[in-house]
Amino acid sequence: MADPLISLFDAVLSDLDGVVYAGPHAVPGAVESLLRLETFGVGLGYVTNNASRTPAQVAAHLRELGAPAEDHQVVSSSQAAGELLASLLPAGAHVLITGSAALAHEIELVGLKPVHSAAESPVAVVQGFNPEIGWKDLAEASYVVAGGAMWFATNTDMSIPQARGMAPGNGTLVAAVAAATGKTPVVAGKPEAPLFHAAAKRLTADRPLVVGDRLDTDILGGNRAGFATAAVLTGVDTTHTILAARTDERPTYLLADLEGLYAPYPEVISDDGTFRCGAASAVAGDGTVTVTGAEDDLDAWRAACAAWWARFPDMAVAQAPQVEWRTH
C-alpha cells in the first residue's frame, strides 16, 4: 500500500474559510482530518488574511468548532506585517495604523509604536481591514504615504464575505489610498510570501504543504513561498477554474477535501502526449482537452490538468479549454 500524501510533509499550513469552515459551520470531515495530523507527527498552522481579529480570537473560534488550535498556531497577515516592519524599522519607530486595534497590538508586540495621526511623525503606514474605517482615516494615511513614508498592507483582498453577501474588502480601501497617492504598498499577507514564511518559521517546518480553496490567494501565495500546494474543492475554486489556472496559480495537488491528505496521491503518467491518472486519461489539443473517464472522478480532472498544463506550461492569464468527455 502506498504511503498517504501527508507523509511527504512535516506541516500543513491551512487556510480557514472554505477549507476548515464555511460561514459559522465546519466543513464536513475537516475537523476530524485536522485532528489526525498529530498521529502522523505533522505540525499545523492556520494562515489568515483577516487582520481585524486577533489570532487568539481566531483560535477560540476554531476550538468552538472542535478543531485543534492553540493561539500560536494562527498566523495572521497583521502578524506578518508586524514582522516585516520590525525587520525594516528601528525599535520604537512610529507607525500609523489604518486598521483595527488587533493590528495596532501586533505592531506594538514587535517593538514599534502605533500612532493614529500624521502629527505624530510616523515613518511608515500599515493598512489592514477594519469595518469602522472612514474617509478621515484614509485621508490621514494618504497624507503620510504621499509624504514619503513606507507603506504596508496586511492584504489586498478586494471582497470579504458577509452574511448579506460580498462586501468591500481591505483591497478596496488600499486602492483608495493608492489612487490618491499614486503609490503601491508592500503586501504582507496572501498572495505574497511573507505570511507563509512566517507560518513555516513558527512551526520550524522544512516541508510544509499549503492547503487552500482559492487559487488567487492560497495557491499563488504558497507557490510564491516555494512550498508545495494543494487545492481543495470545498470553497471558492472548482475543477473547471483549477484546470484553467494560469501558471503561477496551479496547485501541486488537487484534493476533494482535507480527508484527501490521508490517501495515497495517484501518480500521473505521461505517455507520448497522453496523461494517465488511475483509470482516466487525457490528451490536450490547442483549445481542447479530451478526457477518457467519468466527470465525477477526480483522477480524470488530475489527468486533464496534467495534459493541459503540459501543453501550455507558461500561461500568464487563466484560459479554460473545452473539455470533451469520453467513456472507456
CSV table of C-alpha atoms in Angstrom, one decimal:
chain,number,residue,atom,x,y,z
A,1,MET,CA,0.0,0.0,0.0
A,2,ALA,CA,1.4,3.4,-1.0
A,3,ASP,CA,2.0,6.0,1.7
A,4,PRO,CA,-0.6,8.7,2.3
A,5,LEU,CA,0.1,12.1,0.8
A,6,ILE,CA,0.6,13.7,4.2
A,7,SER,CA,3.6,11.5,4.9
A,8,LEU,CA,5.6,13.7,2.5
A,9,PHE,CA,5.3,16.8,4.7
A,10,ASP,CA,6.2,18.0,8.2
A,11,ALA,CA,3.5,20.6,8.5
A,12,VAL,CA,0.2,21.8,7.0
A,13,LEU,CA,-0.4,25.5,6.5
A,14,SER,CA,-4.2,25.7,6.2
A,15,ASP,CA,-6.5,28.4,5.0
A,16,LEU,CA,-9.6,28.8,7.1
A,17,ASP,CA,-12.8,29.9,5.3
A,18,GLY,CA,-13.7,27.4,2.6
A,19,VAL,CA,-11.2,24.8,4.0
A,20,VAL,CA,-11.9,24.4,7.7
A,21,TYR,CA,-15.3,26.2,7.9
A,22,ALA,CA,-17.9,27.7,5.6
A,23,GLY,CA,-19.6,30.5,7.4
A,24,PRO,CA,-20.3,29.5,11.0
A,25,HIS,CA,-20.1,25.7,10.4
A,26,ALA,CA,-17.2,23.4,9.9
A,27,VAL,CA,-16.7,21.8,6.5
A,28,PRO,CA,-17.7,18.1,6.8
A,29,GLY,CA,-14.8,16.0,7.8
A,30,ALA,CA,-12.4,18.9,8.2
A,31,VAL,CA,-12.1,18.9,12.0
A,32,GLU,CA,-11.5,15.1,12.1
A,33,SER,CA,-8.8,15.5,9.4
A,34,LEU,CA,-7.0,18.2,11.3
A,35,LEU,CA,-7.1,16.2,14.5
A,36,ARG,CA,-5.5,13.3,12.7
A,37,LEU,CA,-2.4,15.3,11.7
A,38,GLU,CA,-0.9,14.8,15.2
A,39,THR,CA,-0.9,11.0,14.8
A,40,PHE,CA,1.4,11.5,11.8
A,41,GLY,CA,3.7,13.9,13.7
A,42,VAL,CA,2.7,16.7,11.3
A,43,GLY,CA,2.6,20.3,12.5
A,44,LEU,CA,-0.5,22.5,11.9
A,45,GLY,CA,-0.7,26.2,11.3
A,46,TYR,CA,-3.6,28.4,10.2
A,47,VAL,CA,-2.8,31.2,7.8
A,48,THR,CA,-5.4,34.0,7.5
A,49,ASN,CA,-5.6,37.4,5.8
A,50,ASN,CA,-8.1,38.6,8.3
A,51,ALA,CA,-6.4,41.4,10.1
A,52,SER,CA,-9.5,42.6,12.1
A,53,ARG,CA,-9.4,39.7,14.6
A,54,THR,CA,-6.6,38.7,16.8
A,55,PRO,CA,-5.0,35.2,16.4
A,56,ALA,CA,-6.4,34.4,19.9
A,57,GLN,CA,-10.0,35.2,18.7
A,58,VAL,CA,-9.5,33.1,15.6
A,59,ALA,CA,-8.1,30.2,17.6
A,60,ALA,CA,-11.1,30.4,20.0
A,61,HIS,CA,-13.5,30.2,17.1
A,62,LEU,CA,-11.6,27.1,15.8
A,63,ARG,CA,-11.8,25.4,19.2
A,64,GLU,CA,-15.5,26.1,19.3
A,65,LEU,CA,-15.8,24.0,16.1
A,66,GLY,CA,-13.7,21.2,17.7
A,67,ALA,CA,-10.6,21.9,15.7
A,68,PRO,CA,-7.1,21.7,17.3
A,69,ALA,CA,-6.0,25.4,17.7
A,70,GLU,CA,-3.6,27.0,20.2
A,71,ASP,CA,-3.3,30.7,19.8
A,72,HIS,CA,0.3,30.4,18.4
A,73,GLN,CA,-0.9,28.2,15.6
A,74,VAL,CA,-2.8,31.0,14.0
A,75,VAL,CA,-0.6,33.3,11.8
A,76,SER,CA,-2.4,36.4,10.5
A,77,SER,CA,-1.5,38.9,7.9
A,78,SER,CA,-1.2,41.5,10.7
A,79,GLN,CA,1.5,39.4,12.4
A,80,ALA,CA,3.3,39.0,9.1
A,81,ALA,CA,3.1,42.8,8.6
A,82,GLY,CA,4.5,43.3,12.1
A,83,GLU,CA,7.4,41.0,11.5
A,84,LEU,CA,8.1,42.7,8.1
A,85,LEU,CA,8.1,46.2,9.6
A,86,ALA,CA,10.2,45.1,12.6
A,87,SER,CA,12.9,43.9,10.1
A,88,LEU,CA,13.0,47.2,8.4
A,89,LEU,CA,12.5,49.8,11.1
A,90,PRO,CA,14.4,50.7,14.3
A,91,ALA,CA,12.7,49.8,17.6
A,92,GLY,CA,10.2,52.4,18.8
A,93,ALA,CA,9.6,53.8,15.3
A,94,HIS,CA,6.2,55.4,14.9
A,95,VAL,CA,3.8,53.5,12.6
A,96,LEU,CA,0.5,55.0,11.5
A,97,ILE,CA,-2.3,52.4,12.0
A,98,THR,CA,-5.0,52.4,9.4
A,99,GLY,CA,-6.9,49.4,10.7
A,100,SER,CA,-8.1,47.7,13.8
A,101,ALA,CA,-7.0,47.5,17.4
A,102,ALA,CA,-5.8,44.0,16.7
A,103,LEU,CA,-3.4,45.3,14.0
A,104,ALA,CA,-2.1,48.0,16.4
A,105,HIS,CA,-1.5,45.3,19.0
A,106,GLU,CA,0.6,43.3,16.6
A,107,ILE,CA,2.7,46.3,15.8
A,108,GLU,CA,3.2,47.0,19.5
A,109,LEU,CA,4.3,43.4,20.1
A,110,VAL,CA,7.3,43.8,17.7
A,111,GLY,CA,8.6,46.9,19.5
A,112,LEU,CA,7.1,49.6,17.3
A,113,LYS,CA,4.9,52.4,18.4
A,114,PRO,CA,1.4,52.6,16.9
A,115,VAL,CA,0.1,56.1,16.2
A,116,HIS,CA,-3.0,57.4,14.6
A,117,SER,CA,-2.1,60.9,13.3
A,118,ALA,CA,0.4,62.4,10.8
A,119,ALA,CA,1.2,64.9,13.6
A,120,GLU,CA,3.0,62.1,15.5
A,121,SER,CA,5.6,61.8,12.8
A,122,PRO,CA,5.1,58.2,11.6
A,123,VAL,CA,7.8,56.8,9.3
A,124,ALA,CA,5.5,54.1,8.0
A,125,VAL,CA,1.9,53.3,7.4
A,126,VAL,CA,0.3,49.9,7.9
A,127,GLN,CA,-3.2,49.3,6.5
A,128,GLY,CA,-5.5,46.5,7.5
A,129,PHE,CA,-9.2,45.8,7.3
A,130,ASN,CA,-11.5,47.4,9.9
A,131,PRO,CA,-15.2,47.9,9.1
A,132,GLU,CA,-15.0,51.2,11.2
A,133,ILE,CA,-12.5,52.9,8.8
A,134,GLY,CA,-13.8,56.1,7.3
A,135,TRP,CA,-12.7,58.8,4.9
A,136,LYS,CA,-10.7,60.7,7.6
A,137,ASP,CA,-8.6,57.5,8.3
A,138,LEU,CA,-7.9,57.0,4.6
A,139,ALA,CA,-7.1,60.7,4.2
A,140,GLU,CA,-4.6,60.6,7.1
A,141,ALA,CA,-2.9,57.5,5.5
A,142,SER,CA,-2.8,59.3,2.2
A,143,TYR,CA,-1.1,62.4,3.7
A,144,VAL,CA,1.6,60.2,5.3
A,145,VAL,CA,2.2,58.0,2.3
A,146,ALA,CA,2.3,60.9,-0.1
A,147,GLY,CA,4.9,62.5,2.3
A,148,GLY,CA,7.3,59.6,1.6
A,149,ALA,CA,6.6,57.2,4.5
A,150,MET,CA,6.9,53.4,3.8
A,151,TRP,CA,3.5,51.9,3.2
A,152,PHE,CA,2.4,48.3,4.0
A,153,ALA,CA,-0.8,46.5,3.6
A,154,THR,CA,-1.8,43.4,5.5
A,155,ASN,CA,-3.6,42.1,2.5
A,156,THR,CA,-5.4,43.2,-0.7
A,157,ASP,CA,-8.5,41.0,-0.8
A,158,MET,CA,-11.0,43.0,-2.8
A,159,SER,CA,-14.0,41.4,-1.2
A,160,ILE,CA,-15.0,40.0,2.1
A,161,PRO,CA,-17.9,37.6,2.7
A,162,GLN,CA,-20.6,38.8,5.0
A,163,ALA,CA,-24.0,37.3,6.0
A,164,ARG,CA,-25.8,39.6,3.5
A,165,GLY,CA,-23.3,38.9,0.6
A,166,MET,CA,-19.9,40.1,-0.6
A,167,ALA,CA,-18.7,43.4,0.8
A,168,PRO,CA,-15.7,45.6,0.0
A,169,GLY,CA,-12.5,44.1,1.5
A,170,ASN,CA,-9.2,45.7,2.5
A,171,GLY,CA,-8.0,45.8,-1.1
A,172,THR,CA,-10.7,48.4,-1.9
A,173,LEU,CA,-9.5,50.6,1.0
A,174,VAL,CA,-5.9,50.2,-0.1
A,175,ALA,CA,-6.9,51.0,-3.6
A,176,ALA,CA,-8.4,54.3,-2.4
A,177,VAL,CA,-5.1,55.4,-0.9
A,178,ALA,CA,-3.2,54.1,-4.0
A,179,ALA,CA,-5.5,56.2,-6.2
A,180,ALA,CA,-4.9,59.3,-4.0
A,181,THR,CA,-1.1,59.0,-3.8
A,182,GLY,CA,0.0,57.1,-6.9
A,183,LYS,CA,1.9,54.8,-4.6
A,184,THR,CA,1.9,51.0,-4.2
A,185,PRO,CA,2.2,49.2,-0.8
A,186,VAL,CA,4.3,46.3,0.2
A,187,VAL,CA,1.8,43.4,0.9
A,188,ALA,CA,2.5,41.1,3.8
A,189,GLY,CA,-0.5,38.7,3.5
A,190,LYS,CA,-1.7,36.4,0.8
A,191,PRO,CA,-0.8,36.1,-2.1
A,192,GLU,CA,2.6,37.3,-1.1
A,193,ALA,CA,5.2,35.0,0.5
A,194,PRO,CA,5.9,36.7,3.9
A,195,LEU,CA,2.8,35.3,5.6
A,196,PHE,CA,3.6,31.7,4.6
A,197,HIS,CA,7.3,32.1,5.5
A,198,ALA,CA,6.3,33.4,8.9
A,199,ALA,CA,4.0,30.4,9.5
A,200,ALA,CA,6.6,27.9,8.4
A,201,LYS,CA,9.2,29.5,10.6
A,202,ARG,CA,6.9,29.4,13.6
A,203,LEU,CA,6.4,25.6,13.2
A,204,THR,CA,10.1,25.1,12.3
A,205,ALA,CA,8.8,23.3,9.2
A,206,ASP,CA,11.1,22.5,6.3
A,207,ARG,CA,8.5,20.7,4.1
A,208,PRO,CA,5.1,22.4,4.6
A,209,LEU,CA,2.1,21.8,2.5
A,210,VAL,CA,-0.1,24.9,1.9
A,211,VAL,CA,-3.8,23.9,1.6
A,212,GLY,CA,-6.4,26.3,0.4
A,213,ASP,CA,-9.6,26.8,-1.7
A,214,ARG,CA,-8.6,29.9,-3.6
A,215,LEU,CA,-6.1,29.9,-6.4
A,216,ASP,CA,-5.5,33.7,-6.3
A,217,THR,CA,-4.6,33.9,-2.6
A,218,ASP,CA,-3.7,30.5,-1.1
A,219,ILE,CA,-2.2,28.6,-4.0
A,220,LEU,CA,-0.5,31.7,-5.6
A,221,GLY,CA,0.9,32.6,-2.2
A,222,GLY,CA,2.1,29.1,-1.4
A,223,ASN,CA,3.7,28.8,-4.8
A,224,ARG,CA,5.5,32.2,-4.4
A,225,ALA,CA,6.8,31.0,-1.0
A,226,GLY,CA,8.3,28.0,-2.7
A,227,PHE,CA,6.1,25.4,-0.9
A,228,ALA,CA,4.0,22.5,-2.2
A,229,THR,CA,0.3,23.5,-2.6
A,230,ALA,CA,-2.9,21.6,-2.5
A,231,ALA,CA,-6.2,23.0,-3.8
A,232,VAL,CA,-9.4,21.6,-2.1
A,233,LEU,CA,-12.8,21.7,-3.6
A,234,THR,CA,-14.8,22.8,-0.5
A,235,GLY,CA,-14.7,26.5,-1.2
A,236,VAL,CA,-14.3,29.0,-4.0
A,237,ASP,CA,-12.4,27.3,-6.8
A,238,THR,CA,-13.7,24.4,-8.8
A,239,THR,CA,-12.2,21.7,-11.0
A,240,HIS,CA,-13.1,23.9,-14.0
A,241,THR,CA,-11.3,27.0,-12.7
A,242,ILE,CA,-8.3,25.0,-11.5
A,243,LEU,CA,-7.9,23.4,-14.9
A,244,ALA,CA,-8.0,26.9,-16.5
A,245,ALA,CA,-5.5,28.3,-13.9
A,246,ARG,CA,-2.6,30.5,-15.1
A,247,THR,CA,0.8,29.0,-14.4
A,248,ASP,CA,1.5,30.9,-11.1
A,249,GLU,CA,-1.8,29.7,-9.6
A,250,ARG,CA,-1.5,26.0,-10.5
A,251,PRO,CA,-1.5,23.7,-7.4
A,252,THR,CA,0.8,20.8,-6.9
A,253,TYR,CA,-2.1,18.6,-5.8
A,254,LEU,CA,-5.8,18.5,-6.4
A,255,LEU,CA,-8.0,17.2,-3.5
A,256,ALA,CA,-11.7,16.9,-2.9
A,257,ASP,CA,-11.2,17.9,0.8
A,258,LEU,CA,-8.8,17.6,3.7
A,259,GLU,CA,-9.6,13.9,4.0
A,260,GLY,CA,-7.6,13.5,0.8
A,261,LEU,CA,-4.4,14.1,2.8
A,262,TYR,CA,-4.7,10.6,4.2
A,263,ALA,CA,-5.0,8.8,0.8
A,264,PRO,CA,-2.0,7.9,-1.4
A,265,TYR,CA,-1.8,10.6,-4.1
A,266,PRO,CA,-2.2,8.9,-7.6
A,267,GLU,CA,0.7,9.3,-9.9
A,268,VAL,CA,0.1,11.0,-13.3
A,269,ILE,CA,2.0,9.1,-16.0
A,270,SER,CA,2.8,10.8,-19.3
A,271,ASP,CA,2.9,8.5,-22.4
A,272,ASP,CA,3.6,10.2,-25.7
A,273,GLY,CA,1.1,13.1,-25.1
A,274,THR,CA,-1.4,11.0,-23.2
A,275,PHE,CA,-1.6,11.6,-19.5
A,276,ARG,CA,-3.0,8.8,-17.3
A,277,CYS,CA,-4.2,9.0,-13.7
A,278,GLY,CA,-5.8,6.0,-12.2
A,279,ALA,CA,-8.3,4.6,-14.8
A,280,ALA,CA,-8.6,8.0,-16.5
A,281,SER,CA,-6.6,9.6,-19.3
A,282,ALA,CA,-6.4,12.9,-21.1
A,283,VAL,CA,-5.0,14.4,-24.2
A,284,ALA,CA,-4.7,18.2,-24.8
A,285,GLY,CA,-5.1,20.0,-28.1
A,286,ASP,CA,-4.8,23.7,-28.9
A,287,GLY,CA,-8.1,24.7,-27.2
A,288,THR,CA,-9.5,21.4,-26.0
A,289,VAL,CA,-8.8,18.6,-23.6
A,290,THR,CA,-10.3,15.2,-24.4
A,291,VAL,CA,-10.8,13.1,-21.3
A,292,THR,CA,-11.5,9.4,-21.2
A,293,GLY,CA,-13.2,8.8,-17.8
A,294,ALA,CA,-16.1,10.0,-15.6
A,295,GLU,CA,-16.6,13.7,-15.0
A,296,ASP,CA,-17.2,13.0,-11.3
A,297,ASP,CA,-13.8,11.1,-11.0
A,298,LEU,CA,-11.1,13.4,-9.6
A,299,ASP,CA,-8.4,11.3,-11.3
A,300,ALA,CA,-10.0,12.4,-14.6
A,301,TRP,CA,-9.5,16.1,-13.7
A,302,ARG,CA,-6.0,15.4,-12.5
A,303,ALA,CA,-5.2,13.8,-15.8
A,304,ALA,CA,-6.9,16.8,-17.6
A,305,CYS,CA,-4.9,19.3,-15.6
A,306,ALA,CA,-1.6,17.5,-16.3
A,307,ALA,CA,-2.3,17.4,-20.1
A,308,TRP,CA,-3.4,21.0,-20.4
A,309,TRP,CA,-0.7,22.4,-18.2
A,310,ALA,CA,2.0,20.4,-20.1
A,311,ARG,CA,0.6,21.7,-23.4
A,312,PHE,CA,0.7,25.3,-22.1
A,313,PRO,CA,3.4,25.5,-19.4
A,314,ASP,CA,3.7,29.3,-19.5
A,315,MET,CA,0.2,30.8,-19.2
A,316,ALA,CA,0.0,34.4,-17.9
A,317,VAL,CA,-3.8,34.6,-17.8
A,318,ALA,CA,-6.3,31.9,-17.0
A,319,GLN,CA,-7.6,30.1,-20.1
A,320,ALA,CA,-10.3,27.4,-20.0
A,321,PRO,CA,-10.1,24.7,-22.6
A,322,GLN,CA,-13.2,23.0,-24.0
A,323,VAL,CA,-13.4,19.6,-22.2
A,324,GLU,CA,-14.7,16.7,-24.2
A,325,TRP,CA,-15.7,13.6,-22.2
A,326,ARG,CA,-15.4,10.0,-23.5
A,327,THR,CA,-16.4,6.8,-21.7
A,328,HIS,CA,-14.0,3.9,-21.7
